[in-house]
Short mmCIF file of C-alpha atoms in Angstrom, two decimals:
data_model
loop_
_atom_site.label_atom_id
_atom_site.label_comp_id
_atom_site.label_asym_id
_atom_site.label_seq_id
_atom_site.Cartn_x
_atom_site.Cartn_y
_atom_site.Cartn_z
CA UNK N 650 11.05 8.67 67.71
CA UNK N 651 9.72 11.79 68.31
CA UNK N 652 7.91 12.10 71.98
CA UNK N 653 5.37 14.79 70.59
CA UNK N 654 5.00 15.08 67.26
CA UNK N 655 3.09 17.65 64.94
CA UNK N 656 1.44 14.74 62.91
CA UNK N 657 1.18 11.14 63.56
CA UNK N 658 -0.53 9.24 60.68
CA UNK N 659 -2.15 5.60 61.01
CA UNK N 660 -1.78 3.26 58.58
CA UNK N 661 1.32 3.13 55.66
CA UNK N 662 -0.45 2.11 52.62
CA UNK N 663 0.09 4.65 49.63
CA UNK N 664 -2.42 7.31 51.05
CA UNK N 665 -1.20 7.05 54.40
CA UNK N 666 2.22 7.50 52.92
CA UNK N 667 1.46 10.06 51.22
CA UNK N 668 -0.01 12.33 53.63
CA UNK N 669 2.88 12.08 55.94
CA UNK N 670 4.97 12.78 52.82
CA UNK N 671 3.20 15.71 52.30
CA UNK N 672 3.61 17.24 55.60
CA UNK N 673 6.88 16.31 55.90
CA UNK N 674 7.29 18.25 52.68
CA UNK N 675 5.96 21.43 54.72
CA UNK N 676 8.66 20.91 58.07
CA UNK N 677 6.09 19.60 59.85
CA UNK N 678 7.67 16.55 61.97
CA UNK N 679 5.69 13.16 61.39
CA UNK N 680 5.56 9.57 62.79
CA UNK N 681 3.43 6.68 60.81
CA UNK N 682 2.49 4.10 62.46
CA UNK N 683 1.30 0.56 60.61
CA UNK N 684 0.07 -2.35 62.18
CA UNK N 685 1.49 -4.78 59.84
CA UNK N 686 5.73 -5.85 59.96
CA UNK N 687 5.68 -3.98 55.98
CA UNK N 688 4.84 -0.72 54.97
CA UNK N 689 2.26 -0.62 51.95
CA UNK N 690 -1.17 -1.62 53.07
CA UNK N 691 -2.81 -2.78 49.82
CA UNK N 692 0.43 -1.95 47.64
CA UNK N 693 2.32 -5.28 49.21
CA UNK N 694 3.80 -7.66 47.90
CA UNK N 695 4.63 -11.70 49.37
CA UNK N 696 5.58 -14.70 48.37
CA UNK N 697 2.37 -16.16 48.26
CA UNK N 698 2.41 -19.47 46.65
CA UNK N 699 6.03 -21.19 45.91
CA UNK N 700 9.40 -19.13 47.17
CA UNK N 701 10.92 -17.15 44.49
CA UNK N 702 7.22 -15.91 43.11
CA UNK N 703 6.49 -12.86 44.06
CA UNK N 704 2.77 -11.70 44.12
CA UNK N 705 0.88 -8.65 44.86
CA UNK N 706 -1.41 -8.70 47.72
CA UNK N 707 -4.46 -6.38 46.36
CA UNK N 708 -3.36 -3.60 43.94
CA UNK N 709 -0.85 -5.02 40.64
CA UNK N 710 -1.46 -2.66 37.86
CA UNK N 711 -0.85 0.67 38.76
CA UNK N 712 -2.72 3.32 36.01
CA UNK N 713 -3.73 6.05 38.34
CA UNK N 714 -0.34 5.97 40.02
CA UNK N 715 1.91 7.12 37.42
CA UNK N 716 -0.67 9.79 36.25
CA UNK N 717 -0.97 11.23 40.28
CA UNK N 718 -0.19 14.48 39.97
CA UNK N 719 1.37 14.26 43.32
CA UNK N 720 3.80 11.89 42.84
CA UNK N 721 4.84 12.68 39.81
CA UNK N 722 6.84 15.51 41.92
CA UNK N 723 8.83 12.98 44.15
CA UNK N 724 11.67 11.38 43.15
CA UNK N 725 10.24 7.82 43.77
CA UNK N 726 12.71 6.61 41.20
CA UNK N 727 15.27 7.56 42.82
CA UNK N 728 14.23 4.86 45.58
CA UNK N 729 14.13 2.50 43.43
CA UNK N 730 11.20 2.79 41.36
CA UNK N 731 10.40 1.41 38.45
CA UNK N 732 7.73 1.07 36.08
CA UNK N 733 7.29 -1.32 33.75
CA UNK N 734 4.87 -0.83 30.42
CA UNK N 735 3.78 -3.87 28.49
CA UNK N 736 3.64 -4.03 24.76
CA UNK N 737 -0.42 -3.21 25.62
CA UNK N 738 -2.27 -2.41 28.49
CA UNK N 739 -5.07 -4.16 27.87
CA UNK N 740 -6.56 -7.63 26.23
CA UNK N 741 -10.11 -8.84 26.31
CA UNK N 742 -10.75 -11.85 24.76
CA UNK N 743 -13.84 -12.98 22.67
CA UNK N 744 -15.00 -16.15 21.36
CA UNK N 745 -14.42 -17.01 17.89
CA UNK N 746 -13.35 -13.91 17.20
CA UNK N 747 -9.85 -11.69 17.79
CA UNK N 748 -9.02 -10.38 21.06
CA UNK N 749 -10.58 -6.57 21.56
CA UNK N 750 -6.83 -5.22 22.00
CA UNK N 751 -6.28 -1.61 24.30
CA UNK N 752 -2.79 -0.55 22.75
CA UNK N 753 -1.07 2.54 23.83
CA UNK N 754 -1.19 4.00 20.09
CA UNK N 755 -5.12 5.31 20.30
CA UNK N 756 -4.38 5.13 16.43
CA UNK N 757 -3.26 1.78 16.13
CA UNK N 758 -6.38 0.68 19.19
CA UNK N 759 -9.12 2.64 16.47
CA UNK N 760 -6.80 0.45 13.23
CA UNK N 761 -7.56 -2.83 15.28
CA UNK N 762 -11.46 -2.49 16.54
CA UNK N 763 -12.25 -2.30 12.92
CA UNK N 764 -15.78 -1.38 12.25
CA UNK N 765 -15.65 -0.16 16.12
CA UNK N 766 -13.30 1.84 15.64
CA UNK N 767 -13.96 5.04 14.04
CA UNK N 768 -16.51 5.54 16.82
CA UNK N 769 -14.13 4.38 19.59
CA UNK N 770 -11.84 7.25 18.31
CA UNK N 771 -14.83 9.83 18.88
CA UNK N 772 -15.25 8.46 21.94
CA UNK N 773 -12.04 8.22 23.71
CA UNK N 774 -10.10 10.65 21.44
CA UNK N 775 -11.37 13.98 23.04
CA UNK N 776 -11.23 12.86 26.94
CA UNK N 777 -7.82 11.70 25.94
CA UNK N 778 -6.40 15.28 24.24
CA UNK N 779 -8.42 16.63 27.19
CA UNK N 780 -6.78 14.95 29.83
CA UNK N 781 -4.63 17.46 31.17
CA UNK N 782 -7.69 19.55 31.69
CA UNK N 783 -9.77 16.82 33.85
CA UNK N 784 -7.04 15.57 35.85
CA UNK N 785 -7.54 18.14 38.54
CA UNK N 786 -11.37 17.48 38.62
CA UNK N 787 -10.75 13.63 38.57
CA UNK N 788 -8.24 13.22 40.61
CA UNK N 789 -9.02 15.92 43.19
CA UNK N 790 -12.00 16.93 45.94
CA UNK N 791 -15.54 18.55 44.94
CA UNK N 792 -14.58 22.07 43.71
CA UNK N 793 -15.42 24.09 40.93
CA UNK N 794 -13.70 23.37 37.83
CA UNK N 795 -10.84 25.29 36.53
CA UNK N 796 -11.60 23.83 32.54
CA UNK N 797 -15.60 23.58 33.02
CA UNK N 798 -15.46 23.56 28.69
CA UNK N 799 -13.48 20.51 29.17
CA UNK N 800 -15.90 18.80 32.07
CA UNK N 801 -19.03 19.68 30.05
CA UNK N 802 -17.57 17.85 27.20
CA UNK N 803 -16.22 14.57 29.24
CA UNK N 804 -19.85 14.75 31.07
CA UNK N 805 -21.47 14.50 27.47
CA UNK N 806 -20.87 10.68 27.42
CA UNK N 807 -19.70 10.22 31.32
CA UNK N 808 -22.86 10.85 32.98
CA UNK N 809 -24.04 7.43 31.00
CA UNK N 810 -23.95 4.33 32.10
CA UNK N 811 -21.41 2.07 30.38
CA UNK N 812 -24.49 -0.05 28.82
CA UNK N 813 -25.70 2.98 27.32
CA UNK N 814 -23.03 4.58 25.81
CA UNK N 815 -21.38 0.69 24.57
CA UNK N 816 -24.84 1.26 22.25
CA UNK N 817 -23.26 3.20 19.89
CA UNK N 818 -21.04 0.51 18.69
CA UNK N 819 -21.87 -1.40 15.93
CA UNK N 820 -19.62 -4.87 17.14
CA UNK N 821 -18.14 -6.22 19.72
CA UNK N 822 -14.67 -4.84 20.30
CA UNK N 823 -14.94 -2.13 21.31
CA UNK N 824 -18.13 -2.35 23.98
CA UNK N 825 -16.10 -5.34 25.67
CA UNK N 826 -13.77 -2.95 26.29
CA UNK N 827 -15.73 -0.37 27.64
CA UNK N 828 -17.70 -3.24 30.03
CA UNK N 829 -14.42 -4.59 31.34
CA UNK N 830 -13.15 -1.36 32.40
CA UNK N 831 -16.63 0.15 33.13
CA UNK N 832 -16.44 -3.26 35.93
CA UNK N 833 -13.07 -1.45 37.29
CA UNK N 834 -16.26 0.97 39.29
CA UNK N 835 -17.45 -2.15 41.19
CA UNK N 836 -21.15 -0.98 40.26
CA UNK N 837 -23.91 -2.70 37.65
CA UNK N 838 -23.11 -1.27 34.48
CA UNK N 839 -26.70 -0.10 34.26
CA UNK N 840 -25.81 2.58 36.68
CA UNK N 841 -24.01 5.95 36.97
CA UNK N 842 -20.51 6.89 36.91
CA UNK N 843 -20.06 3.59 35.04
CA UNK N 844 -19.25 5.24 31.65
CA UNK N 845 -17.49 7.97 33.44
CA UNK N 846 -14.79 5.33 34.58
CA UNK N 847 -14.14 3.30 31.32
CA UNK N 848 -13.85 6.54 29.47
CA UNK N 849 -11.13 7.82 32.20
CA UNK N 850 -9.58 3.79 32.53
CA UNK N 851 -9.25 4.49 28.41
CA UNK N 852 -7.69 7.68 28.25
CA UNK N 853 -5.21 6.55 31.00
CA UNK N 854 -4.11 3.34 28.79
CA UNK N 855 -3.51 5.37 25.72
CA UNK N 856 -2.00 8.23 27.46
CA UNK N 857 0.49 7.20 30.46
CA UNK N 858 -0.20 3.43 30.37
CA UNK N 859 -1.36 0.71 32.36
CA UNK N 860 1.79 0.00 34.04
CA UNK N 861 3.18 -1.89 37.31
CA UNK N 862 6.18 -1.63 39.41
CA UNK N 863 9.22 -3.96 38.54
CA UNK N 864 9.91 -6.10 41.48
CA UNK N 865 6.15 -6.08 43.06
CA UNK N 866 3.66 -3.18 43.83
CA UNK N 867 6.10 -3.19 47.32
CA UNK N 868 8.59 -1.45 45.42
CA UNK N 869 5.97 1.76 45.26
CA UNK N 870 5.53 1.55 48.60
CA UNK N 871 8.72 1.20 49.97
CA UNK N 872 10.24 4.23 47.22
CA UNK N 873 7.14 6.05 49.31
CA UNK N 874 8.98 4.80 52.51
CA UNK N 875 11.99 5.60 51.46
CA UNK N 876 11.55 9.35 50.69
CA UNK N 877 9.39 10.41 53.47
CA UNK N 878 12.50 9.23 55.74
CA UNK N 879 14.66 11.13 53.71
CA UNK N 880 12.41 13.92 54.60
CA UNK N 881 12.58 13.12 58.12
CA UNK N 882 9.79 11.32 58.72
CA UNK N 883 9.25 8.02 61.14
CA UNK N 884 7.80 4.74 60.25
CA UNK N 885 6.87 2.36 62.84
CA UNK N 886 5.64 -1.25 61.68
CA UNK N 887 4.24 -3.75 63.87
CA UNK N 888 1.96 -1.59 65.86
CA UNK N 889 -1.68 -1.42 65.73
CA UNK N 890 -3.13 1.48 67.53
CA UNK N 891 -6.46 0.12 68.88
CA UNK N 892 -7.19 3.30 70.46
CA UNK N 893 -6.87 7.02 69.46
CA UNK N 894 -6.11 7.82 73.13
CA UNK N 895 -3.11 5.47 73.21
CA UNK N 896 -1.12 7.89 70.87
CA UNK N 897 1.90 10.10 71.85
CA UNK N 898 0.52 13.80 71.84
CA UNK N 899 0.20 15.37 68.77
CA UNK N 900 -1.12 18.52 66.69
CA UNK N 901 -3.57 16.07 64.40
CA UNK N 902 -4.01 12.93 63.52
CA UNK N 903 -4.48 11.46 59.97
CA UNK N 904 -6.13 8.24 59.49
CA UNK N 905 -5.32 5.68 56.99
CA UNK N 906 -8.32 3.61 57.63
CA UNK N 907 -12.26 3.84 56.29
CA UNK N 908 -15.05 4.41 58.82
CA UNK N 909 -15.44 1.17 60.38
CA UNK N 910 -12.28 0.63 61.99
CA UNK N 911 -11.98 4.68 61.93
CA UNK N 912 -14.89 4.36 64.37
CA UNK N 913 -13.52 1.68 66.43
CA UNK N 914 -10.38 3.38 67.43
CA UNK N 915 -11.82 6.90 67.45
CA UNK N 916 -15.48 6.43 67.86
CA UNK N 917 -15.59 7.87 71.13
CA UNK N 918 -13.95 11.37 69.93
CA UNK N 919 -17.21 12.01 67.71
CA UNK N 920 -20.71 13.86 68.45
CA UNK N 921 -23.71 10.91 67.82
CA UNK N 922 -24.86 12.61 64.77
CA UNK N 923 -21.50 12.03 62.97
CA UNK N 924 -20.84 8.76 64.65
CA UNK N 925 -24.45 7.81 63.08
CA UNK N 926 -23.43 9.43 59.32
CA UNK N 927 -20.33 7.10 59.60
CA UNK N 928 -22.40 4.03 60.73
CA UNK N 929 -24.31 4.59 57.49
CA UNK N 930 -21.25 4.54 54.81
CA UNK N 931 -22.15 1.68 52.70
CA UNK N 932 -19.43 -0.70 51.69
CA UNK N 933 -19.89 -2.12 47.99
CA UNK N 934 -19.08 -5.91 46.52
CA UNK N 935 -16.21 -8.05 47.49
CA UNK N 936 -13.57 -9.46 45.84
CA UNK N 937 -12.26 -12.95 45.68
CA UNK N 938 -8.64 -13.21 45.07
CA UNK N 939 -6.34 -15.91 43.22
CA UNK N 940 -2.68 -15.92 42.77
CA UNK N 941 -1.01 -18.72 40.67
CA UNK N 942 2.24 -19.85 40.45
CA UNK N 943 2.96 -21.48 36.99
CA UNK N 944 5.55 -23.57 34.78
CA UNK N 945 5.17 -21.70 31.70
CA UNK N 946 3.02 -18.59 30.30
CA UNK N 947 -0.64 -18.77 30.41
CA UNK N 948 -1.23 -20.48 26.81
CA UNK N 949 -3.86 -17.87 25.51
CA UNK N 950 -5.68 -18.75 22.53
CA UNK N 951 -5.12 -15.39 20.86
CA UNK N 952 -1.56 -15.36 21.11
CA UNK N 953 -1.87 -11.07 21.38
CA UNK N 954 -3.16 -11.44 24.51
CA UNK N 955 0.34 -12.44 26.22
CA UNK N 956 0.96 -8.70 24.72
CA UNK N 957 -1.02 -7.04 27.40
CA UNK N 958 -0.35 -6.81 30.89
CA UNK N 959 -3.85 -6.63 31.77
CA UNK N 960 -6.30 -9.14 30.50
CA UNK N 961 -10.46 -8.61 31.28
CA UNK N 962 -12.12 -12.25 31.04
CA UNK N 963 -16.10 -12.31 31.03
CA UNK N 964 -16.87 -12.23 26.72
CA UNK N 965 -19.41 -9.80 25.65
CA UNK N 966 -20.55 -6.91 27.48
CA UNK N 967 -23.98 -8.31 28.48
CA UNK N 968 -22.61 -11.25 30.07
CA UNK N 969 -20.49 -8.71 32.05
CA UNK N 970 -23.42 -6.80 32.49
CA UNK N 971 -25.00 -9.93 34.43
CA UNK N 972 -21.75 -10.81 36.31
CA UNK N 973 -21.49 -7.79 38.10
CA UNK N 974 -25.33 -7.09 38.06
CA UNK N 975 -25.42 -10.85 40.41
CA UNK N 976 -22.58 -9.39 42.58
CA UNK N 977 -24.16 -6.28 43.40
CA UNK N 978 -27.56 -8.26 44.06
CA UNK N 979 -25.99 -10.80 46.20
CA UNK N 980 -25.54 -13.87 43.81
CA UNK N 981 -22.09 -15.43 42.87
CA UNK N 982 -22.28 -15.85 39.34
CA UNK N 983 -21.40 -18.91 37.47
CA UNK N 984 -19.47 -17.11 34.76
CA UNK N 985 -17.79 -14.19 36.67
CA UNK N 986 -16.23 -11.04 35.01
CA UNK N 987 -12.73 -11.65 35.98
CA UNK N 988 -9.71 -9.16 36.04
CA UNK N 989 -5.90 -11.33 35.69
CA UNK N 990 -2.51 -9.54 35.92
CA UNK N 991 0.22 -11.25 34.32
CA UNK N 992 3.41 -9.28 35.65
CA UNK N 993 6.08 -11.79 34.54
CA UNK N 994 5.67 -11.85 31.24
CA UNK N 995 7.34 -7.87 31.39
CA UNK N 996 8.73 -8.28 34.92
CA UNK N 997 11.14 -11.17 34.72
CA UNK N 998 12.13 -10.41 38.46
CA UNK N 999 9.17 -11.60 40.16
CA UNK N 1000 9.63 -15.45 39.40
CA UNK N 1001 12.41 -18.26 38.91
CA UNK N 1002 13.82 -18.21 36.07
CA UNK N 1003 11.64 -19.88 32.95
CA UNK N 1004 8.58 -19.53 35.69
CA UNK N 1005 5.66 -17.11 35.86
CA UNK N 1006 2.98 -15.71 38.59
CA UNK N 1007 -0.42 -14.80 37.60
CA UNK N 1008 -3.07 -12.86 39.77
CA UNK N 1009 -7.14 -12.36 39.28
CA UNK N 1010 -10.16 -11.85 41.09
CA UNK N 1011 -13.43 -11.13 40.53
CA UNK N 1012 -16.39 -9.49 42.42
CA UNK N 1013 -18.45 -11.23 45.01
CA UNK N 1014 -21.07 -10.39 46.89
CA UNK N 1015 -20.31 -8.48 50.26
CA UNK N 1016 -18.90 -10.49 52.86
CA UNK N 1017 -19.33 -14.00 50.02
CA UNK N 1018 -18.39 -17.29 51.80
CA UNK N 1019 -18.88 -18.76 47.89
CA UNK N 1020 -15.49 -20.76 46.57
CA UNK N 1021 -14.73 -19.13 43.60
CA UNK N 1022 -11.56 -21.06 42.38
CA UNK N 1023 -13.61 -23.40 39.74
CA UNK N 1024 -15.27 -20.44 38.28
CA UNK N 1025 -12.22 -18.13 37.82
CA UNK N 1026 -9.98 -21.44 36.31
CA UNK N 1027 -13.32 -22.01 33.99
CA UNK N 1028 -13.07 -18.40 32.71
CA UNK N 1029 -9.61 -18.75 32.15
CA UNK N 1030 -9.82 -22.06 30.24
CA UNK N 1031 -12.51 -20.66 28.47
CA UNK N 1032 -9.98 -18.85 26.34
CA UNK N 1033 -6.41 -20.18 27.23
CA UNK N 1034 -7.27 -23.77 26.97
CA UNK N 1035 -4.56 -25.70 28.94
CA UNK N 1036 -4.42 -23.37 31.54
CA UNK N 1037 -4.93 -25.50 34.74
CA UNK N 1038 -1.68 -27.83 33.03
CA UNK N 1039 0.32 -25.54 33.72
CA UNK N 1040 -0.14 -24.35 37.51
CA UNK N 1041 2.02 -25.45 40.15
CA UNK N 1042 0.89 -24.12 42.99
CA UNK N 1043 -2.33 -21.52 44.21
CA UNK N 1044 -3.17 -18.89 46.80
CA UNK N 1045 -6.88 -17.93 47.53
CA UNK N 1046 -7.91 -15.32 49.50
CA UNK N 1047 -11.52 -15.03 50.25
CA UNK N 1048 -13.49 -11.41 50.96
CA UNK N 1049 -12.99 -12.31 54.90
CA UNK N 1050 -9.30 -13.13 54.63
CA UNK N 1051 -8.81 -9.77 52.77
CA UNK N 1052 -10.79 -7.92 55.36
CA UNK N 1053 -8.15 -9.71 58.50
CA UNK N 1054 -5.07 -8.78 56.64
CA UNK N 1055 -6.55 -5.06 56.20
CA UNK N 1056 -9.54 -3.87 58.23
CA UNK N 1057 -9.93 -0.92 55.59
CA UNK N 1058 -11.60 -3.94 53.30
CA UNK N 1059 -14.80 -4.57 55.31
CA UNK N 1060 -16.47 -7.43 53.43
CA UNK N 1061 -13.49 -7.43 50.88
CA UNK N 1062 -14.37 -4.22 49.01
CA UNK N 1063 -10.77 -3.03 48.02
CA UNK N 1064 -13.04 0.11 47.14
CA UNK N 1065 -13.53 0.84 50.58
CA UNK N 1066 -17.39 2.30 49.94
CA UNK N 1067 -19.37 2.10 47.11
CA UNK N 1068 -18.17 4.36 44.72
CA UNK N 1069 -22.48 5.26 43.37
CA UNK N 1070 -23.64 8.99 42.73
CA UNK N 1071 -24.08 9.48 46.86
CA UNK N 1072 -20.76 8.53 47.98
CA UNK N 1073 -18.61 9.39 44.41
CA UNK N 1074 -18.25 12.57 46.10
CA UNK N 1075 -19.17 13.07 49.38
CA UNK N 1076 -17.22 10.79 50.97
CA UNK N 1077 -17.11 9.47 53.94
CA UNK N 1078 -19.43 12.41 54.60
CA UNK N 1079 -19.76 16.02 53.70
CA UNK N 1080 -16.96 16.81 55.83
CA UNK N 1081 -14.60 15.00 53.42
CA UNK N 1082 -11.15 14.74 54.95
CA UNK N 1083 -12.10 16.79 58.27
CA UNK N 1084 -14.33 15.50 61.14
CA UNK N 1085 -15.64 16.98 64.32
CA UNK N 1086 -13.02 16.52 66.38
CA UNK N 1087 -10.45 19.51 65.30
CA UNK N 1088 -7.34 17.51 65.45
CA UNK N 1089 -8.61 14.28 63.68
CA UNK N 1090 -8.44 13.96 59.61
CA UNK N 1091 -9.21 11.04 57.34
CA UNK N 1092 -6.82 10.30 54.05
CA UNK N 1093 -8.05 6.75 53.03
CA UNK N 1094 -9.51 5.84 49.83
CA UNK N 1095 -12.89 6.51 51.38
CA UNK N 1096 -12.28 10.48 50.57
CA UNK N 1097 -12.19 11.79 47.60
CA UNK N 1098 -11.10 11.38 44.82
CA UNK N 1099 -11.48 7.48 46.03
CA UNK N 1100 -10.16 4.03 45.00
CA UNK N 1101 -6.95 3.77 42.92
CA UNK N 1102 -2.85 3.93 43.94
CA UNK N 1103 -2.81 7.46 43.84
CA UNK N 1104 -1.96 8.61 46.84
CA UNK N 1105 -4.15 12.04 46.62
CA UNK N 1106 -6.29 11.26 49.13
CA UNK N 1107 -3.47 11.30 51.54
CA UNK N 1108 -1.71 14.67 49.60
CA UNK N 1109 -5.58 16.38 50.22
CA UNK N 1110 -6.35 15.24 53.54
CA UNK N 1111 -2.61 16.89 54.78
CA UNK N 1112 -3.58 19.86 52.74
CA UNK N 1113 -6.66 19.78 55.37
CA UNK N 1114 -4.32 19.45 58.34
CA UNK N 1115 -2.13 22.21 57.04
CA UNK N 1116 -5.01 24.63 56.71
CA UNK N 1117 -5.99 23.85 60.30
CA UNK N 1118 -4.34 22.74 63.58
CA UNK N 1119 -0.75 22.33 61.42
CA UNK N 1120 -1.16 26.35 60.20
CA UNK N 1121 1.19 27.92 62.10
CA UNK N 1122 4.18 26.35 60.30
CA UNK N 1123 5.15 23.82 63.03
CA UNK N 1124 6.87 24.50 66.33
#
């Protein structure tokens, strides 16, 4: 290991990862250090329930990580990468009525919504052609925008809330679509950038897909592993660095982690006023977590709903509407919105043969003691009647055991802060990626551009580093 290094990053999950990447990338020498035996923070994967089923910890469907505009120039696949596409990204069953289907042909998604689908088109079709355009902006820091025609346009229908602009629908495809990926936001769907994420979740389903890793979301990390150590770069696992000061010496420090355990290990390095500013950062809604392991496909009603990868369970968009409105306002609800992954229908790997993992949550109030299983299993049966036959073993994991596996989580927000108007962009506070102390930068998913398996919080925060104390091109 190197005794002084330019950069020594905290924390390996995908942002961490990539920052060290990053500055490897610009001969800067770099050690990250993770407190857990596995590199990948959220983007883990374990044998949860039964050996032989693989499951994903907290991230399984991967949509912002094959469109990050950083990774797309490593050669992850050549560490073993791979994605895998299902037939559709997305399924959201109704009842009594045909799945709403997300396909990866916007054409053949507009053919199948029917009398939604016409306006569906006008909706999604120009943030889709426009995509190339608004990546930077959404998938980058607060700067002015290099295709502000293309922003004004997307801000047209983004700057409503996903109840509003689900109005212009006449049934009740297509707004069931826009509430379950409106929910992705973690926010009542009353409320701003709400229809700003379902129209971006859309364009990223019919443009690069919804897809996931073959093998487990581990694979991403450890292709992430793998080429920062072909770049020279040090991983050490099984280390947790309870104290800033306890680090070998080094140019700057970039930390994987969001403001409360940022402020436990380096608390003491910060003026009161910023200390205070960091106190404030509000955390959002929990998640509760399920992982099945099961003797035979989940036996959906619509049979197109085994087509999709991803399947949103909560029925129309105002019963969505009141899940996540109850979350936000401290209730559990009895009929939760619920998000399920169903990787081995595609991903044959990831279970004995014949046998099949599923994995769903759904949001909780912060910090929620509230057992969740029956209600999850209820909105499952709801429309794959038969569902609970067929499980042979579960894993639960509760906002609190979430927030023990990875401090980041506080109160099992995988968002790691509220992702409202205040903190969309000035996060964790105006200072973004930089804080007082010269030598100390942030690159978790509380800085911009925020929550997703992207790793550009990590690229921007070393682009920080490398515009300050790492300027000078190294030693």
């Amino acid at each position: 290991m190197a005794a002084s290094p330019d950069a020594i990053v905290i924390g390996a999950g995908p942002n961490g990862l990539s920052a060290a990447i990053a500055l490897a990338r610009a001969g800067r020498t770099v050690v990250v250090y993770e407190a857990m035996d596995t590199v990948g923070g959220g983007a883990a994967s374990e044998e949860l329930t039964l050996p032989g089923f693989v499951h994903d910890i907290s991230s399984a469907v991967h949509p912002f990580g094959i469109a990050s505009p950083f990774w797309r120039t490593l050669p992850l696949e050549q560490f073993g990468l791979q994605w895998v596409h299902p037939v559709a990204p997305l399924a959201h069953p109704l009842d009594g009525a045909p799945a709403a289907m997300a396909w990866h042909s916007l054409d053949e998604t507009t053919a199948d919504l029917g009398p939604d689908g016409d306006t569906y088109r006008r909706t999604i079709g120009p943030v889709l052609r426009n995509w190339p355009l608004l990546e930077p902006t959404v998938l980058g820091p607060p700067r002015l925008p290099r295709h502000p025609l293309a922003l004004a346009r997307f801000g047209l229908d983004g700057i409503r809330a996903a109840t509003s602009l689900a109005r212009r629908f006449p049934a009740d495809g297509a707004p069931a679509l826009i509430a379950g990926m409106a929910a992705h936001a973690m926010l009542p769907l009353e409320r701003f950038p709400t229809g700003a994420v379902a129209l971006i979740f859309a364009a990223l389903a019919h443009g690069r897909g919804w897809p996931f890793p073959r093998g487990g979301a581990q694979r991403l990390a450890d292709a992430l592993a793998a080429t920062l150590r072909s770049l020279g770069g040090e991983i050490v696992t099984g280390v947790r660095v309870d104290n800033i000061d306890e680090l070998p010496p080094a140019r700057a420090v970039l930390c994987d982690l969001s403001p409360r355990p940022l402020l436990r290990i380096a608390g003491h390095r910060f003026p009161a006023r910023y200390r205070a500013q960091l106190e404030q950062y509000r955390y959002g809604m929990g998640v509760f977590k399920m992982d099945w392991a099961l003797d035979a496909p989940i036996p959906w009603r619509d049979a197109r709903v085994a087509s999709a990868g991803t399947v949103h369970l909560g029925g129309t968009i105002a019963e969505i509407a009141a899940s996540e409105r109850d979350a936000w306002n401290g209730r559990s609800s009895e009929r939760p919105f619920v998000l399920l992954a169903q990787p081995t229908l595609f991903d044959p790997t990831r279970a004995p043969a014949g046998r099949h993992t599923a994995w769903a949550y759904c949001h909780v109030p912060h910090g929620s003691q509230a057992d969740m299983l029956p209600a999850i299993e209820a909105q499952i049966e709801r429309f794959a009647p038969g569902f609970r036959d067929r499980v042979l073993a579960r894993h639960v994991m509760t906002p609190a055991d979430l927030e023990r596996r990875n401090p980041n989580l506080v109160g099992g927000d995988i968002g790691m802060g509220t992702m409202d108007l205040r903190q969309l962009l000035m996060r964790p506070t105006r200072r973004l990626y930089s804080t007082p102390a010269p030598s100390i930068f942030i690159c978790s998913a509380s800085t911009p551009p925020g929550v997703g398996v992207h790793g550009m919080c990590g690229y921007f925060a070393a682009q920080a580093a490398l515009e300050g104390p790492l300027a000078d091109g190294g030693r």
